[in-house]
C-alpha angles and dihedrals in degrees: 000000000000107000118209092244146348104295114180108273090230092075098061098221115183099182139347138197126203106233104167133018115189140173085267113027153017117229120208123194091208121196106217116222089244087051101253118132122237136161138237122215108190109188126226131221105260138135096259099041087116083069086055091046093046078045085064090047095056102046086048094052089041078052090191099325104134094321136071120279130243110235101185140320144222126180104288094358129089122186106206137185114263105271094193128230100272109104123194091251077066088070097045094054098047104034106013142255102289094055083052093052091047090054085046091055091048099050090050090048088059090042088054094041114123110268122203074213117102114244114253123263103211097060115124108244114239097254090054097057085053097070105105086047092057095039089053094041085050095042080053091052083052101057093038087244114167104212135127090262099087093045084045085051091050091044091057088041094057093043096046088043090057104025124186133199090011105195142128109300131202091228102211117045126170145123101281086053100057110070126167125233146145086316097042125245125000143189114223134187109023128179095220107227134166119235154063112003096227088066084076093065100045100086097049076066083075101038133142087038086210094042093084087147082069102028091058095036112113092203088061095041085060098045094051091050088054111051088040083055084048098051098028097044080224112134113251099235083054095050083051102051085054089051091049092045093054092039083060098042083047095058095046091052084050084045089051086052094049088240107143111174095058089047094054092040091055082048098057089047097052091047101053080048087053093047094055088038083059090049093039 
């Protein structure tokens, strides 16, 4: 059989199948030759491909442990287990949003669960990630500009100063990155990044991008907070401030890309969080 393209022999592909193409990536469903599936992530060349490779060096170092293995790397190209096509919106839409923040909850414990393996050493501390959040906050000073994004600034600026719970961190969290398959279910795609653990929460805050009735929805605010305090032993206000503090980060890197309705649509969230954090 003909194969798509030159995989490493090492990794005994018998067939393989693109399934996605992204701006960053091509994604392969391979067949292994002892009929095991697998899949092939082939980076592409983009600004952000270091948060891909960190990425590698997480899953290696989580070696399985509520996330998807590495099965092997070269250069640009990562083979990965299966993850499966179930993705955690599946659950929302059949059972409800408090069954998918319970599964949430449960994937992040196993993430933050204690490894014999050393942590990596390439992983991008936490104040670092925040850049774009404190340049934009300081561009708006200067202006003389009143939006969140200088609260938001101050926010990350209190929780990095007196971090909690500092551990490797999957980096990018959320509903489309958790599937289910033969091993449950399974994170996919981190970021790999070095801090406080309740960064790790923030984004699912946000998630389903297309789910602002929940999103926006102080009830559910409240009830997420909660069972992450529950699962991570973190306090909810705190859980919160971190929500509020990547909502905020998120906004000024869609504000870096011009792209204004996603900016404006981070803001909203991380206001209404900021708005139950205030109550709680």
């Amino acid at each position: 059989m003909t194969l798509p393209r030159r995989f490493p022999r090492r990794w005994k592909i018998a067939a393989a199948e693109l399934i996605a193409e992204t701006f960053s990536s091509r994604i392969w469903k391979a067949t292994r030759e002892d009929g095991s599936l697998a899949v092939v992530k082939a980076l592409k060349p983009f600004d952000d491909v270091e948060d891909e490779l960190r990425g590698a060096f997480y899953l290696r170092w989580r070696d399985g442990h509520g996330a998807v293995r590495l099965l092997g790397r070269d250069r640009m190209d990562m083979l990965l287990d299966y993850a499966g096509e179930r993705h955690l919106t599946a659950v929302l839409d059949a059972e409800g949003d408090a069954a998918t923040t319970e599964i949430a909850a449960d994937v992040m414990a196993r993430l933050h669960a204690p490894s014999r393996r050393r942590a990596p050493a390439d992983l991008q501390p936490l104040h670092e990630r925040f850049a774009a959040l404190f340049d934009k906050a300081r561009a708006n000073g200067a202006a003389k500009t009143n939006s969140l994004y200088g609260e938001a600034a101050r926010i990350a600026e209190g929780l990095l100063s007196d971090p909690q719970d500092v551990r490797p961190l999957h980096g990018d969290l959320h509903h489309d990155n958790i599937m289910e398959g033969e091993r449950g279910w399974l994170a996919i795609d981190p970021k790999g990044v070095l801090g406080d653990a309740g960064f790790d929460a923030a984004n699912l805050f946000y998630n389903p991008l297309d789910r602002d009735d929940l999103c926006l929805d102080p009830d559910r605010i409240a009830r997420m907070a909660s069972v992450f305090s529950r699962s991570m032993g973190h306090e909810p206000r705190r859980l919160m401030d971190h929500a509020v503090a990547y909502g905020a980060l998120s906004a000024a890197w869609h504000a870096g890309d011009g792209n204004h309705k996603d900016e404006q649509r981070e803001l909203a969230v991380a206001a209404a969080i900021r708005a139950v954090r205030l109550s709680f």
